[in-house]
Amino acid sequence: MDESNMSCEDLMISETTVEISRPVMDAVENTPTSSGCTPAASITLDQFSRLLDFKLDTKLESFQASLTRTIRKEVSDQIAKLKSVFTVTTDFFAE
């Protein structure tokens, strides 16, 4: 079987479990040391959903924190520039 085939023909879906079958290789024993892969495993849709939610929540929190830091820095930088321009302007009028 061609491993570059990315079709979903080998995907079997039931109501609660998604199982992916992998091609069987006659000449190579399926061990982590010989092929680098482990045998196919089943995972329930609920487990997959919880894992995906956890990963997305973690990424979202990280993204929000990064965005907050960036916005605060930009606003702070612009306020500093505005103060500088305002000081120059008021000094000009004072002369």
Backbone as XML, in Angstrom:
<?xml version="1.0"?>
<chain id="A" units="angstrom">
  <residue number="1" name="MET">
    <atom name="N" x="0.842" y="-1.188" z="0.000"/>
    <atom name="CA" x="0.000" y="0.000" z="0.000"/>
    <atom name="C" x="0.878" y="1.239" z="0.000"/>
  </residue>
  <residue number="2" name="ASP">
    <atom name="N" x="0.520" y="2.226" z="-0.771"/>
    <atom name="CA" x="1.270" y="3.476" z="-0.881"/>
    <atom name="C" x="1.010" y="4.345" z="0.343"/>
  </residue>
  <residue number="3" name="GLU">
    <atom name="N" x="2.058" y="4.646" z="1.134"/>
    <atom name="CA" x="1.893" y="5.424" z="2.361"/>
    <atom name="C" x="1.645" y="6.902" z="2.081"/>
  </residue>
  <residue number="4" name="SER">
    <atom name="N" x="1.906" y="7.362" z="0.854"/>
    <atom name="CA" x="1.663" y="8.764" z="0.538"/>
    <atom name="C" x="0.197" y="9.024" z="0.222"/>
  </residue>
  <residue number="5" name="ASN">
    <atom name="N" x="-0.610" y="7.962" z="0.121"/>
    <atom name="CA" x="-2.039" y="8.104" z="-0.116"/>
    <atom name="C" x="-2.674" y="8.710" z="1.125"/>
  </residue>
  <residue number="6" name="MET">
    <atom name="N" x="-3.289" y="9.869" z="0.996"/>
    <atom name="CA" x="-3.850" y="10.560" z="2.151"/>
    <atom name="C" x="-5.368" y="10.501" z="2.164"/>
  </residue>
  <residue number="7" name="SER">
    <atom name="N" x="-5.939" y="9.496" z="1.513"/>
    <atom name="CA" x="-7.393" y="9.386" z="1.507"/>
    <atom name="C" x="-7.881" y="8.910" z="2.858"/>
  </residue>
  <residue number="8" name="CYS">
    <atom name="N" x="-9.164" y="9.016" z="3.068"/>
    <atom name="CA" x="-9.765" y="8.614" z="4.338"/>
    <atom name="C" x="-10.437" y="7.255" z="4.222"/>
  </residue>
  <residue number="9" name="GLU">
    <atom name="N" x="-10.017" y="6.441" z="3.253"/>
    <atom name="CA" x="-10.639" y="5.141" z="3.053"/>
    <atom name="C" x="-10.445" y="4.225" z="4.248"/>
  </residue>
  <residue number="10" name="ASP">
    <atom name="N" x="-9.349" y="4.366" z="4.963"/>
    <atom name="CA" x="-9.064" y="3.493" z="6.098"/>
    <atom name="C" x="-9.630" y="4.036" z="7.407"/>
  </residue>
  <residue number="11" name="LEU">
    <atom name="N" x="-10.418" y="5.089" z="7.348"/>
    <atom name="CA" x="-10.980" y="5.696" z="8.546"/>
    <atom name="C" x="-12.337" y="5.080" z="8.831"/>
  </residue>
  <residue number="12" name="MET">
    <atom name="N" x="-12.468" y="4.459" z="10.009"/>
    <atom name="CA" x="-13.732" y="3.852" z="10.403"/>
    <atom name="C" x="-14.294" y="4.655" z="11.565"/>
  </residue>
  <residue number="13" name="ILE">
    <atom name="N" x="-15.531" y="5.115" z="11.440"/>
    <atom name="CA" x="-16.127" y="5.954" z="12.472"/>
    <atom name="C" x="-17.377" y="5.279" z="13.024"/>
  </residue>
  <residue number="14" name="SER">
    <atom name="N" x="-17.439" y="5.164" z="14.339"/>
    <atom name="CA" x="-18.666" y="4.745" z="15.003"/>
    <atom name="C" x="-19.166" y="5.951" z="15.774"/>
  </residue>
  <residue number="15" name="GLU">
    <atom name="N" x="-20.222" y="5.792" z="16.542"/>
    <atom name="CA" x="-20.780" y="6.942" z="17.250"/>
    <atom name="C" x="-19.823" y="7.509" z="18.290"/>
  </residue>
  <residue number="16" name="THR">
    <atom name="N" x="-19.033" y="6.666" z="18.940"/>
    <atom name="CA" x="-18.193" y="7.161" z="20.029"/>
    <atom name="C" x="-16.704" y="6.948" z="19.815"/>
  </residue>
  <residue number="17" name="THR">
    <atom name="N" x="-16.292" y="6.204" z="18.803"/>
    <atom name="CA" x="-14.879" y="5.892" z="18.640"/>
    <atom name="C" x="-14.435" y="6.137" z="17.209"/>
  </residue>
  <residue number="18" name="VAL">
    <atom name="N" x="-13.267" y="6.724" z="17.066"/>
    <atom name="CA" x="-12.642" y="6.868" z="15.757"/>
    <atom name="C" x="-11.426" y="5.962" z="15.758"/>
  </residue>
  <residue number="19" name="GLU">
    <atom name="N" x="-11.345" y="5.090" z="14.784"/>
    <atom name="CA" x="-10.216" y="4.171" z="14.711"/>
    <atom name="C" x="-9.588" y="4.295" z="13.340"/>
  </residue>
  <residue number="20" name="ILE">
    <atom name="N" x="-8.300" y="4.442" z="13.305"/>
    <atom name="CA" x="-7.582" y="4.556" z="12.044"/>
    <atom name="C" x="-6.749" y="3.300" z="11.869"/>
  </residue>
  <residue number="21" name="SER">
    <atom name="N" x="-7.012" y="2.588" z="10.784"/>
    <atom name="CA" x="-6.216" y="1.389" z="10.541"/>
    <atom name="C" x="-5.015" y="1.784" z="9.699"/>
  </residue>
  <residue number="22" name="ARG">
    <atom name="N" x="-3.900" y="1.167" z="9.989"/>
    <atom name="CA" x="-2.665" y="1.462" z="9.268"/>
    <atom name="C" x="-2.311" y="0.272" z="8.385"/>
  </residue>
  <residue number="23" name="PRO">
    <atom name="N" x="-1.623" y="0.508" z="7.286"/>
    <atom name="CA" x="-1.253" y="-0.599" z="6.406"/>
    <atom name="C" x="-0.311" y="-1.580" z="7.108"/>
  </residue>
  <residue number="24" name="VAL">
    <atom name="N" x="-0.489" y="-2.844" z="6.804"/>
    <atom name="CA" x="0.358" y="-3.884" z="7.388"/>
    <atom name="C" x="1.554" y="-4.089" z="6.475"/>
  </residue>
  <residue number="25" name="MET">
    <atom name="N" x="2.737" y="-4.122" z="7.067"/>
    <atom name="CA" x="3.957" y="-4.333" z="6.294"/>
    <atom name="C" x="4.486" y="-5.723" z="6.634"/>
  </residue>
  <residue number="26" name="ASP">
    <atom name="N" x="4.557" y="-6.602" z="5.635"/>
    <atom name="CA" x="4.957" y="-7.985" z="5.863"/>
    <atom name="C" x="6.418" y="-8.116" z="6.277"/>
  </residue>
  <residue number="27" name="ALA">
    <atom name="N" x="7.316" y="-7.373" z="5.652"/>
    <atom name="CA" x="8.738" y="-7.568" z="5.871"/>
    <atom name="C" x="9.260" y="-6.859" z="7.122"/>
  </residue>
  <residue number="28" name="VAL">
    <atom name="N" x="8.541" y="-5.881" z="7.629"/>
    <atom name="CA" x="9.030" y="-5.098" z="8.751"/>
    <atom name="C" x="8.135" y="-5.343" z="9.958"/>
  </residue>
  <residue number="29" name="GLU">
    <atom name="N" x="8.766" y="-5.678" z="11.070"/>
    <atom name="CA" x="8.013" y="-5.872" z="12.301"/>
    <atom name="C" x="7.629" y="-4.506" z="12.855"/>
  </residue>
  <residue number="30" name="ASN">
    <atom name="N" x="6.398" y="-4.368" z="13.303"/>
    <atom name="CA" x="5.892" y="-3.075" z="13.763"/>
    <atom name="C" x="6.273" y="-2.838" z="15.220"/>
  </residue>
  <residue number="31" name="THR">
    <atom name="N" x="7.509" y="-2.401" z="15.440"/>
    <atom name="CA" x="7.981" y="-2.062" z="16.779"/>
    <atom name="C" x="8.520" y="-0.643" z="16.739"/>
  </residue>
  <residue number="32" name="PRO">
    <atom name="N" x="8.532" y="0.036" z="17.867"/>
    <atom name="CA" x="9.048" y="1.406" z="17.883"/>
    <atom name="C" x="10.498" y="1.519" z="17.423"/>
  </residue>
  <residue number="33" name="THR">
    <atom name="N" x="11.294" y="0.471" z="17.617"/>
    <atom name="CA" x="12.706" y="0.564" z="17.240"/>
    <atom name="C" x="12.927" y="0.347" z="15.755"/>
  </residue>
  <residue number="34" name="SER">
    <atom name="N" x="12.105" y="-0.468" z="15.087"/>
    <atom name="CA" x="12.355" y="-0.743" z="13.679"/>
    <atom name="C" x="11.684" y="0.256" z="12.753"/>
  </residue>
  <residue number="35" name="SER">
    <atom name="N" x="10.491" y="0.740" z="13.096"/>
    <atom name="CA" x="9.786" y="1.631" z="12.178"/>
    <atom name="C" x="9.595" y="3.038" z="12.725"/>
  </residue>
  <residue number="36" name="GLY">
    <atom name="N" x="9.811" y="3.229" z="14.023"/>
    <atom name="CA" x="9.594" y="4.536" z="14.609"/>
    <atom name="C" x="8.135" y="4.819" z="14.915"/>
  </residue>
  <residue number="37" name="CYS">
    <atom name="N" x="7.249" y="3.878" z="14.611"/>
    <atom name="CA" x="5.815" y="4.059" z="14.832"/>
    <atom name="C" x="5.316" y="3.034" z="15.833"/>
  </residue>
  <residue number="38" name="THR">
    <atom name="N" x="4.225" y="3.342" z="16.464"/>
    <atom name="CA" x="3.579" y="2.389" z="17.351"/>
    <atom name="C" x="2.282" y="1.934" z="16.703"/>
  </residue>
  <residue number="39" name="PRO">
    <atom name="N" x="1.719" y="0.818" z="17.138"/>
    <atom name="CA" x="0.476" y="0.340" z="16.529"/>
    <atom name="C" x="-0.653" y="1.358" z="16.697"/>
  </residue>
  <residue number="40" name="ALA">
    <atom name="N" x="-1.671" y="1.236" z="15.818"/>
    <atom name="CA" x="-2.815" y="2.147" z="15.861"/>
    <atom name="C" x="-3.545" y="2.023" z="17.189"/>
  </residue>
  <residue number="41" name="ALA">
    <atom name="N" x="-4.089" y="3.124" z="17.658"/>
    <atom name="CA" x="-4.825" y="3.137" z="18.916"/>
    <atom name="C" x="-6.200" y="3.734" z="18.677"/>
  </residue>
  <residue number="42" name="SER">
    <atom name="N" x="-7.133" y="3.383" z="19.543"/>
    <atom name="CA" x="-8.475" y="3.947" z="19.464"/>
    <atom name="C" x="-8.611" y="5.032" z="20.515"/>
  </residue>
  <residue number="43" name="ILE">
    <atom name="N" x="-9.349" y="6.054" z="20.180"/>
    <atom name="CA" x="-9.615" y="7.135" z="21.120"/>
    <atom name="C" x="-11.077" y="7.522" z="20.936"/>
  </residue>
  <residue number="44" name="THR">
    <atom name="N" x="-11.767" y="7.736" z="22.028"/>
    <atom name="CA" x="-13.172" y="8.107" z="21.907"/>
    <atom name="C" x="-13.276" y="9.555" z="21.457"/>
  </residue>
  <residue number="45" name="LEU">
    <atom name="N" x="-14.400" y="9.884" z="20.858"/>
    <atom name="CA" x="-14.611" y="11.261" z="20.426"/>
    <atom name="C" x="-14.632" y="12.208" z="21.619"/>
  </residue>
  <residue number="46" name="ASP">
    <atom name="N" x="-15.128" y="11.740" z="22.758"/>
    <atom name="CA" x="-15.140" y="12.567" z="23.964"/>
    <atom name="C" x="-13.715" y="12.864" z="24.427"/>
  </residue>
  <residue number="47" name="GLN">
    <atom name="N" x="-12.843" y="11.860" z="24.403"/>
    <atom name="CA" x="-11.441" y="12.065" z="24.787"/>
    <atom name="C" x="-10.761" y="13.026" z="23.814"/>
  </residue>
  <residue number="48" name="PHE">
    <atom name="N" x="-11.024" y="12.830" z="22.529"/>
    <atom name="CA" x="-10.446" y="13.703" z="21.510"/>
    <atom name="C" x="-10.944" y="15.135" z="21.702"/>
  </residue>
  <residue number="49" name="SER">
    <atom name="N" x="-12.232" y="15.280" z="21.990"/>
    <atom name="CA" x="-12.824" y="16.599" z="22.213"/>
    <atom name="C" x="-12.183" y="17.296" z="23.407"/>
  </residue>
  <residue number="50" name="ARG">
    <atom name="N" x="-12.009" y="16.558" z="24.510"/>
    <atom name="CA" x="-11.396" y="17.153" z="25.701"/>
    <atom name="C" x="-9.948" y="17.548" z="25.440"/>
  </residue>
  <residue number="51" name="LEU">
    <atom name="N" x="-9.207" y="16.699" z="24.729"/>
    <atom name="CA" x="-7.815" y="17.004" z="24.402"/>
    <atom name="C" x="-7.730" y="18.241" z="23.514"/>
  </residue>
  <residue number="52" name="LEU">
    <atom name="N" x="-8.575" y="18.303" z="22.502"/>
    <atom name="CA" x="-8.586" y="19.448" z="21.602"/>
    <atom name="C" x="-8.970" y="20.724" z="22.349"/>
  </residue>
  <residue number="53" name="ASP">
    <atom name="N" x="-9.985" y="20.644" z="23.210"/>
    <atom name="CA" x="-10.382" y="21.806" z="24.013"/>
    <atom name="C" x="-9.236" y="22.279" z="24.896"/>
  </residue>
  <residue number="54" name="PHE">
    <atom name="N" x="-8.541" y="21.347" z="25.533"/>
    <atom name="CA" x="-7.414" y="21.695" z="26.402"/>
    <atom name="C" x="-6.319" y="22.401" z="25.608"/>
  </residue>
  <residue number="55" name="LYS">
    <atom name="N" x="-5.964" y="21.829" z="24.461"/>
    <atom name="CA" x="-4.902" y="22.421" z="23.640"/>
    <atom name="C" x="-5.308" y="23.806" z="23.139"/>
  </residue>
  <residue number="56" name="LEU">
    <atom name="N" x="-6.554" y="23.935" z="22.678"/>
    <atom name="CA" x="-7.011" y="25.227" z="22.176"/>
    <atom name="C" x="-7.094" y="26.263" z="23.288"/>
  </residue>
  <residue number="57" name="ASP">
    <atom name="N" x="-7.558" y="25.853" z="24.474"/>
    <atom name="CA" x="-7.617" y="26.784" z="25.607"/>
    <atom name="C" x="-6.228" y="27.277" z="25.973"/>
  </residue>
  <residue number="58" name="THR">
    <atom name="N" x="-5.260" y="26.372" z="25.989"/>
    <atom name="CA" x="-3.884" y="26.740" z="26.307"/>
    <atom name="C" x="-3.340" y="27.727" z="25.280"/>
  </residue>
  <residue number="59" name="LYS">
    <atom name="N" x="-3.561" y="27.438" z="24.012"/>
    <atom name="CA" x="-3.085" y="28.333" z="22.949"/>
    <atom name="C" x="-3.791" y="29.682" z="23.023"/>
  </residue>
  <residue number="60" name="LEU">
    <atom name="N" x="-5.102" y="29.667" z="23.303"/>
    <atom name="CA" x="-5.858" y="30.908" z="23.383"/>
    <atom name="C" x="-5.360" y="31.775" z="24.531"/>
  </residue>
  <residue number="61" name="GLU">
    <atom name="N" x="-5.117" y="31.166" z="25.688"/>
    <atom name="CA" x="-4.606" y="31.921" z="26.833"/>
    <atom name="C" x="-3.248" y="32.531" z="26.512"/>
  </residue>
  <residue number="62" name="SER">
    <atom name="N" x="-2.392" y="31.754" z="25.881"/>
    <atom name="CA" x="-1.065" y="32.236" z="25.503"/>
    <atom name="C" x="-1.177" y="33.385" z="24.500"/>
  </residue>
  <residue number="63" name="PHE">
    <atom name="N" x="-2.055" y="33.228" z="23.522"/>
    <atom name="CA" x="-2.258" y="34.267" z="22.510"/>
    <atom name="C" x="-2.803" y="35.543" z="23.142"/>
  </residue>
  <residue number="64" name="GLN">
    <atom name="N" x="-3.785" y="35.402" z="24.036"/>
    <atom name="CA" x="-4.368" y="36.571" z="24.692"/>
    <atom name="C" x="-3.332" y="37.304" z="25.542"/>
  </residue>
  <residue number="65" name="ALA">
    <atom name="N" x="-2.511" y="36.565" z="26.267"/>
    <atom name="CA" x="-1.473" y="37.187" z="27.094"/>
    <atom name="C" x="-0.465" y="37.927" z="26.218"/>
  </residue>
  <residue number="66" name="SER">
    <atom name="N" x="-0.071" y="37.315" z="25.124"/>
    <atom name="CA" x="0.877" y="37.943" z="24.207"/>
    <atom name="C" x="0.275" y="39.193" z="23.574"/>
  </residue>
  <residue number="67" name="LEU">
    <atom name="N" x="-0.972" y="39.104" z="23.169"/>
    <atom name="CA" x="-1.649" y="40.249" z="22.565"/>
    <atom name="C" x="-1.793" y="41.390" z="23.570"/>
  </residue>
  <residue number="68" name="THR">
    <atom name="N" x="-2.127" y="41.061" z="24.808"/>
    <atom name="CA" x="-2.253" y="42.074" z="25.859"/>
    <atom name="C" x="-0.923" y="42.787" z="26.084"/>
  </residue>
  <residue number="69" name="ARG">
    <atom name="N" x="0.178" y="42.015" z="26.168"/>
    <atom name="CA" x="1.502" y="42.623" z="26.349"/>
    <atom name="C" x="1.847" y="43.537" z="25.178"/>
  </residue>
  <residue number="70" name="THR">
    <atom name="N" x="1.569" y="43.089" z="23.971"/>
    <atom name="CA" x="1.888" y="43.875" z="22.780"/>
    <atom name="C" x="1.097" y="45.178" z="22.755"/>
  </residue>
  <residue number="71" name="ILE">
    <atom name="N" x="-0.191" y="45.086" z="23.038"/>
    <atom name="CA" x="-1.034" y="46.287" z="23.027"/>
    <atom name="C" x="-0.589" y="47.264" z="24.105"/>
  </residue>
  <residue number="72" name="ARG">
    <atom name="N" x="-0.315" y="46.757" z="25.311"/>
    <atom name="CA" x="0.133" y="47.645" z="26.396"/>
    <atom name="C" x="1.439" y="48.345" z="26.038"/>
  </residue>
  <residue number="73" name="LYS">
    <atom name="N" x="2.364" y="47.605" z="25.434"/>
    <atom name="CA" x="3.647" y="48.193" z="25.047"/>
    <atom name="C" x="3.440" y="49.269" z="23.988"/>
  </residue>
  <residue number="74" name="GLU">
    <atom name="N" x="2.637" y="48.982" z="22.983"/>
    <atom name="CA" x="2.391" y="49.959" z="21.919"/>
    <atom name="C" x="1.705" y="51.212" z="22.459"/>
  </residue>
  <residue number="75" name="VAL">
    <atom name="N" x="0.701" y="51.032" z="23.303"/>
    <atom name="CA" x="0.004" y="52.184" z="23.884"/>
    <atom name="C" x="0.967" y="52.991" z="24.748"/>
  </residue>
  <residue number="76" name="SER">
    <atom name="N" x="1.770" y="52.309" z="25.550"/>
    <atom name="CA" x="2.742" y="52.994" z="26.404"/>
    <atom name="C" x="3.749" y="53.774" z="25.565"/>
  </residue>
  <residue number="77" name="ASP">
    <atom name="N" x="4.242" y="53.161" z="24.487"/>
    <atom name="CA" x="5.189" y="53.846" z="23.600"/>
    <atom name="C" x="4.557" y="55.085" z="22.968"/>
  </residue>
  <residue number="78" name="GLN">
    <atom name="N" x="3.313" y="54.971" z="22.534"/>
    <atom name="CA" x="2.636" y="56.107" z="21.901"/>
    <atom name="C" x="2.361" y="57.225" z="22.905"/>
  </residue>
  <residue number="79" name="ILE">
    <atom name="N" x="2.027" y="56.866" z="24.138"/>
    <atom name="CA" x="1.822" y="57.881" z="25.180"/>
    <atom name="C" x="3.131" y="58.612" z="25.464"/>
  </residue>
  <residue number="80" name="ALA">
    <atom name="N" x="4.239" y="57.872" z="25.510"/>
    <atom name="CA" x="5.548" y="58.500" z="25.736"/>
    <atom name="C" x="5.882" y="59.465" z="24.600"/>
  </residue>
  <residue number="81" name="LYS">
    <atom name="N" x="5.604" y="59.073" z="23.352"/>
    <atom name="CA" x="5.850" y="59.964" z="22.210"/>
    <atom name="C" x="4.967" y="61.206" z="22.294"/>
  </residue>
  <residue number="82" name="LEU">
    <atom name="N" x="3.707" y="61.002" z="22.658"/>
    <atom name="CA" x="2.781" y="62.125" z="22.774"/>
    <atom name="C" x="3.233" y="63.100" z="23.857"/>
  </residue>
  <residue number="83" name="LYS">
    <atom name="N" x="3.707" y="62.570" z="24.982"/>
    <atom name="CA" x="4.220" y="63.430" z="26.056"/>
    <atom name="C" x="5.406" y="64.246" z="25.566"/>
  </residue>
  <residue number="84" name="SER">
    <atom name="N" x="6.282" y="63.589" z="24.813"/>
    <atom name="CA" x="7.466" y="64.273" z="24.298"/>
    <atom name="C" x="7.067" y="65.406" z="23.352"/>
  </residue>
  <residue number="85" name="VAL">
    <atom name="N" x="6.157" y="65.111" z="22.428"/>
    <atom name="CA" x="5.700" y="66.133" z="21.479"/>
    <atom name="C" x="4.982" y="67.257" z="22.218"/>
  </residue>
  <residue number="86" name="PHE">
    <atom name="N" x="4.175" y="66.913" z="23.191"/>
    <atom name="CA" x="3.444" y="67.921" z="23.968"/>
    <atom name="C" x="4.413" y="68.825" z="24.726"/>
  </residue>
  <residue number="87" name="THR">
    <atom name="N" x="5.461" y="68.230" z="25.302"/>
    <atom name="CA" x="6.469" y="69.014" z="26.027"/>
    <atom name="C" x="7.181" y="69.974" z="25.086"/>
  </residue>
  <residue number="88" name="VAL">
    <atom name="N" x="7.561" y="69.499" z="23.911"/>
    <atom name="CA" x="8.233" y="70.358" z="22.930"/>
    <atom name="C" x="7.305" y="71.499" z="22.527"/>
  </residue>
  <residue number="89" name="THR">
    <atom name="N" x="6.043" y="71.193" z="22.305"/>
    <atom name="CA" x="5.074" y="72.217" z="21.892"/>
    <atom name="C" x="4.865" y="73.260" z="22.987"/>
  </residue>
  <residue number="90" name="THR">
    <atom name="N" x="4.687" y="72.810" z="24.218"/>
    <atom name="CA" x="4.479" y="73.774" z="25.314"/>
    <atom name="C" x="5.727" y="74.605" z="25.567"/>
  </residue>
  <residue number="91" name="ASP">
    <atom name="N" x="6.912" y="73.995" z="25.410"/>
    <atom name="CA" x="8.162" y="74.755" z="25.562"/>
    <atom name="C" x="8.275" y="75.818" z="24.477"/>
  </residue>
  <residue number="92" name="PHE">
    <atom name="N" x="7.830" y="75.489" z="23.267"/>
    <atom name="CA" x="7.869" y="76.440" z="22.164"/>
    <atom name="C" x="6.965" y="77.635" z="22.464"/>
  </residue>
  <residue number="93" name="PHE">
    <atom name="N" x="5.760" y="77.354" z="22.973"/>
    <atom name="CA" x="4.831" y="78.442" z="23.288"/>
    <atom name="C" x="5.316" y="79.277" z="24.472"/>
  </residue>
  <residue number="94" name="ALA">
    <atom name="N" x="6.072" y="78.673" z="25.370"/>
    <atom name="CA" x="6.566" y="79.390" z="26.549"/>
    <atom name="C" x="7.663" y="80.381" z="26.193"/>
  </residue>
  <residue number="95" name="GLU">
    <atom name="N" x="8.314" y="80.181" z="25.077"/>
    <atom name="CA" x="9.428" y="81.068" z="24.694"/>
    <atom name="C" x="8.966" y="82.375" z="24.204"/>
  </residue>
</chain>
